[in-house]
């Protein structure tokens, strides 16, 4: 994972991080979180996938370095038993602590916090290019080919193995319905043009499968 830590180091330094040793330690701490054994979808592979989309479309955002840091932090706290947006709030708080410790300007820390919190509902204002890039990258899997999407859905179910099937079906259906109801599932024009239809098809297919 040397290359992945290098990506963290580059983003942190671009955002104003100071002491190199502290940057390395923070990256290692985040990676340890992403490798927790209860994760099946929200893993290092998901982090890499999100970072890849951000890198490919970095020119669409004014502060792609902060979007990258938000990607690293957005699921850093992930407890499937947490309710509501608790994971996103705790991840944002962790981002505050880590990035403040690294010496980032307060305005940069606040922006990363804001971006992380956006991933709770993926509702992005039209002028929010940084938020659009993070949320589009986070939801990229929804537009994957059906076999890959099905593996994603299976991995999510494994993360919620403690939830009885009827309750899981109801909760998952609410999540899918909320995604389908977003004014725009993807906001970057190139991604919206290519991903919206397959994502809607996947979401609708899973939603139908969850129906009694």
CSV table of C-alpha atoms in Angstrom, one decimal:
chain,number,residue,atom,x,y,z
A,1,UNK,CA,0.0,0.0,0.0
A,2,UNK,CA,3.0,2.3,-0.4
A,3,UNK,CA,1.5,3.9,-3.5
A,4,UNK,CA,-1.8,4.6,-1.6
A,5,UNK,CA,0.1,6.3,1.3
A,6,UNK,CA,1.9,8.4,-1.3
A,7,UNK,CA,-1.5,9.6,-2.6
A,8,UNK,CA,-2.4,10.6,0.9
A,9,UNK,CA,0.9,12.3,1.4
A,10,UNK,CA,0.5,14.3,-1.8
A,11,UNK,CA,-3.0,15.4,-1.0
A,12,UNK,CA,-2.1,16.4,2.6
A,13,UNK,CA,0.9,18.4,1.6
A,14,UNK,CA,-1.0,20.2,-1.2
A,15,UNK,CA,-3.6,21.2,1.4
A,16,UNK,CA,-0.9,22.6,3.7
A,17,UNK,CA,0.1,19.7,6.0
A,18,UNK,CA,3.4,20.2,7.9
A,19,UNK,CA,5.5,17.6,9.6
A,20,UNK,CA,6.1,14.6,7.2
A,21,UNK,CA,6.2,12.1,10.1
A,22,UNK,CA,2.8,13.2,11.3
A,23,UNK,CA,1.4,13.0,7.8
A,24,UNK,CA,2.6,9.4,7.5
A,25,UNK,CA,1.2,8.5,10.9
A,26,UNK,CA,-2.2,9.9,10.0
A,27,UNK,CA,-2.3,8.0,6.7
A,28,UNK,CA,-1.4,4.8,8.4
A,29,UNK,CA,-4.2,5.4,11.0
A,30,UNK,CA,-6.7,5.9,8.3
A,31,UNK,CA,-5.7,2.8,6.4
A,32,UNK,CA,-6.0,0.8,9.6
A,33,UNK,CA,-9.5,1.9,9.9
A,34,UNK,CA,-10.3,1.1,6.2
A,35,UNK,CA,-9.0,-2.4,6.9
A,36,UNK,CA,-11.3,-3.2,9.8
A,37,UNK,CA,-12.6,-6.8,9.6
A,38,UNK,CA,-16.3,-5.9,9.7
A,39,UNK,CA,-16.1,-4.1,6.4
A,40,UNK,CA,-17.0,-5.9,3.2
A,41,UNK,CA,-17.8,-3.0,0.9
A,42,UNK,CA,-16.5,0.0,2.7
A,43,UNK,CA,-12.9,-1.2,2.4
A,44,UNK,CA,-9.6,0.0,1.0
A,45,UNK,CA,-10.9,-1.1,-2.5
A,46,UNK,CA,-13.8,1.4,-2.2
A,47,UNK,CA,-11.3,4.1,-1.1
A,48,UNK,CA,-9.1,3.5,-4.1
A,49,UNK,CA,-12.1,3.5,-6.4
A,50,UNK,CA,-13.3,6.9,-5.1
A,51,UNK,CA,-9.8,8.3,-5.3
A,52,UNK,CA,-9.5,7.1,-8.9
A,53,UNK,CA,-12.6,8.9,-10.0
A,54,UNK,CA,-11.5,12.1,-8.2
A,55,UNK,CA,-8.1,11.9,-10.0
A,56,UNK,CA,-9.8,11.4,-13.4
A,57,UNK,CA,-12.1,14.4,-12.9
A,58,UNK,CA,-10.0,16.6,-10.7
A,59,UNK,CA,-10.2,19.5,-13.2
A,60,UNK,CA,-13.9,19.9,-12.4
A,61,UNK,CA,-13.2,21.0,-8.8
A,62,UNK,CA,-11.5,24.1,-7.4
A,63,UNK,CA,-9.9,22.2,-4.5
A,64,UNK,CA,-9.3,18.6,-5.6
A,65,UNK,CA,-6.7,18.2,-2.8
A,66,UNK,CA,-9.4,18.8,-0.2
A,67,UNK,CA,-11.8,16.5,-2.0
A,68,UNK,CA,-9.1,13.8,-1.9
A,69,UNK,CA,-8.7,14.3,1.9
A,70,UNK,CA,-12.4,14.1,2.3
A,71,UNK,CA,-12.4,10.8,0.4
A,72,UNK,CA,-9.9,9.4,2.8
A,73,UNK,CA,-11.9,10.5,5.8
A,74,UNK,CA,-15.5,10.0,4.5
A,75,UNK,CA,-15.9,6.4,5.7
A,76,UNK,CA,-13.0,6.3,8.2
A,77,UNK,CA,-15.6,5.7,10.9
A,78,UNK,CA,-17.9,2.9,9.8
A,79,UNK,CA,-20.1,1.1,12.2
A,80,UNK,CA,-23.1,-0.7,10.6
A,81,UNK,CA,-24.9,-0.6,13.9
A,82,UNK,CA,-24.8,3.2,14.1
A,83,UNK,CA,-28.0,5.0,13.4
A,84,UNK,CA,-28.8,7.9,11.1
A,85,UNK,CA,-25.8,9.9,10.0
A,86,UNK,CA,-23.7,9.0,13.0
A,87,UNK,CA,-20.9,7.5,10.9
A,88,UNK,CA,-20.6,10.6,8.7
A,89,UNK,CA,-20.6,12.9,11.8
A,90,UNK,CA,-18.0,10.8,13.5
A,91,UNK,CA,-15.9,10.6,10.3
A,92,UNK,CA,-16.1,14.4,10.0
A,93,UNK,CA,-15.0,14.8,13.6
A,94,UNK,CA,-12.1,12.5,13.0
A,95,UNK,CA,-11.1,14.5,9.9
A,96,UNK,CA,-11.2,17.6,12.1
A,97,UNK,CA,-8.8,16.1,14.6
A,98,UNK,CA,-6.4,14.5,12.1
A,99,UNK,CA,-6.1,17.5,9.8
A,100,UNK,CA,-5.9,20.0,12.6
A,101,UNK,CA,-3.0,17.9,14.1
A,102,UNK,CA,-1.3,18.1,10.7
A,103,UNK,CA,-1.4,21.9,10.7
A,104,UNK,CA,-3.9,22.5,7.9
A,105,UNK,CA,-5.5,25.9,7.8
A,106,UNK,CA,-8.8,26.1,9.7
A,107,UNK,CA,-10.7,27.0,6.5
A,108,UNK,CA,-9.4,23.8,4.8
A,109,UNK,CA,-10.3,21.6,7.8
A,110,UNK,CA,-13.8,23.1,7.8
A,111,UNK,CA,-14.2,22.4,4.1
A,112,UNK,CA,-13.2,18.7,4.5
A,113,UNK,CA,-15.6,18.5,7.4
A,114,UNK,CA,-18.4,19.9,5.2
A,115,UNK,CA,-17.5,17.5,2.3
A,116,UNK,CA,-17.5,14.4,4.5
A,117,UNK,CA,-20.9,15.3,5.9
A,118,UNK,CA,-22.3,15.6,2.3
A,119,UNK,CA,-21.9,11.9,1.9
A,120,UNK,CA,-24.7,11.2,4.4
A,121,UNK,CA,-27.3,12.1,1.9
A,122,UNK,CA,-25.4,13.0,-1.3
A,123,UNK,CA,-27.5,16.2,-1.7
A,124,UNK,CA,-25.3,18.7,-3.4
A,125,UNK,CA,-26.0,22.3,-4.4
A,126,UNK,CA,-25.6,23.1,-8.1
A,127,UNK,CA,-22.6,25.5,-7.5
A,128,UNK,CA,-20.8,23.1,-5.2
A,129,UNK,CA,-18.2,21.6,-7.6
A,130,UNK,CA,-16.1,20.1,-4.8
A,131,UNK,CA,-19.1,18.4,-3.3
A,132,UNK,CA,-20.2,17.2,-6.7
A,133,UNK,CA,-16.9,15.5,-7.3
A,134,UNK,CA,-16.8,13.7,-4.0
A,135,UNK,CA,-20.4,12.5,-4.1
A,136,UNK,CA,-20.2,11.4,-7.8
A,137,UNK,CA,-17.1,9.4,-6.9
A,138,UNK,CA,-18.7,7.9,-3.9
A,139,UNK,CA,-21.7,6.8,-5.9
A,140,UNK,CA,-19.8,5.5,-8.9
A,141,UNK,CA,-20.4,1.9,-8.0
A,142,UNK,CA,-24.1,2.4,-8.6
A,143,UNK,CA,-23.4,2.6,-12.3
A,144,UNK,CA,-21.2,-0.5,-12.5
A,145,UNK,CA,-22.1,-3.4,-14.8
A,146,UNK,CA,-24.8,-5.6,-13.2
A,147,UNK,CA,-22.5,-8.4,-11.9
A,148,UNK,CA,-20.2,-5.8,-10.1
A,149,UNK,CA,-23.3,-4.0,-8.7
A,150,UNK,CA,-24.6,-7.2,-7.4
A,151,UNK,CA,-21.3,-8.0,-5.6
A,152,UNK,CA,-21.6,-4.5,-4.1
A,153,UNK,CA,-25.2,-5.2,-2.9
A,154,UNK,CA,-24.1,-8.5,-1.5
A,155,UNK,CA,-21.2,-6.9,0.4
A,156,UNK,CA,-23.5,-4.3,1.9
A,157,UNK,CA,-25.8,-7.1,3.1
A,158,UNK,CA,-22.8,-8.8,4.8
A,159,UNK,CA,-22.0,-5.6,6.6
A,160,UNK,CA,-25.6,-5.6,8.0
A,161,UNK,CA,-25.6,-9.3,8.7
A,162,UNK,CA,-26.9,-8.5,12.3
A,163,UNK,CA,-30.1,-7.1,10.8
A,164,UNK,CA,-33.0,-9.6,10.3
A,165,UNK,CA,-34.0,-10.0,6.7
A,166,UNK,CA,-37.4,-8.2,6.8
A,167,UNK,CA,-35.9,-5.2,8.6
A,168,UNK,CA,-32.9,-5.1,6.2
A,169,UNK,CA,-35.2,-5.2,3.1
A,170,UNK,CA,-37.2,-2.3,4.4
A,171,UNK,CA,-34.2,-0.2,5.4
A,172,UNK,CA,-32.3,-1.0,2.2
A,173,UNK,CA,-35.4,-0.2,0.1
A,174,UNK,CA,-35.6,3.3,1.8
A,175,UNK,CA,-31.9,3.9,0.9
A,176,UNK,CA,-32.4,2.9,-2.7
A,177,UNK,CA,-35.6,5.0,-3.0
A,178,UNK,CA,-33.9,8.0,-1.6
A,179,UNK,CA,-31.1,7.7,-4.1
A,180,UNK,CA,-33.6,7.4,-7.0
A,181,UNK,CA,-35.4,10.5,-5.7
A,182,UNK,CA,-32.3,12.7,-5.8
A,183,UNK,CA,-32.7,15.6,-8.2
A,184,UNK,CA,-29.5,14.4,-9.8
A,185,UNK,CA,-27.7,11.2,-9.0
A,186,UNK,CA,-24.5,12.5,-10.7
A,187,UNK,CA,-23.7,16.2,-11.2
A,188,UNK,CA,-20.5,16.3,-13.3
A,189,UNK,CA,-21.9,16.4,-16.8
A,190,UNK,CA,-19.7,13.7,-18.3
A,191,UNK,CA,-20.5,11.3,-15.5
A,192,UNK,CA,-24.2,12.1,-15.5
A,193,UNK,CA,-24.4,11.4,-19.2
A,194,UNK,CA,-22.8,8.0,-18.9
A,195,UNK,CA,-23.7,6.8,-15.4
A,196,UNK,CA,-27.2,8.0,-14.7
A,197,UNK,CA,-29.2,5.4,-16.8
A,198,UNK,CA,-27.2,2.3,-15.7
A,199,UNK,CA,-27.3,3.5,-12.1
A,200,UNK,CA,-31.1,3.9,-12.2
A,201,UNK,CA,-31.4,0.5,-13.8
A,202,UNK,CA,-29.3,-1.1,-11.1
A,203,UNK,CA,-31.1,0.6,-8.3
A,204,UNK,CA,-34.5,-0.2,-9.7
A,205,UNK,CA,-33.6,-3.8,-10.2
A,206,UNK,CA,-32.4,-4.2,-6.6
A,207,UNK,CA,-35.4,-2.4,-5.3
A,208,UNK,CA,-37.7,-4.8,-7.2
A,209,UNK,CA,-35.8,-7.7,-5.8
A,210,UNK,CA,-36.3,-6.4,-2.3
A,211,UNK,CA,-40.1,-6.1,-2.7
A,212,UNK,CA,-42.2,-8.8,-0.9
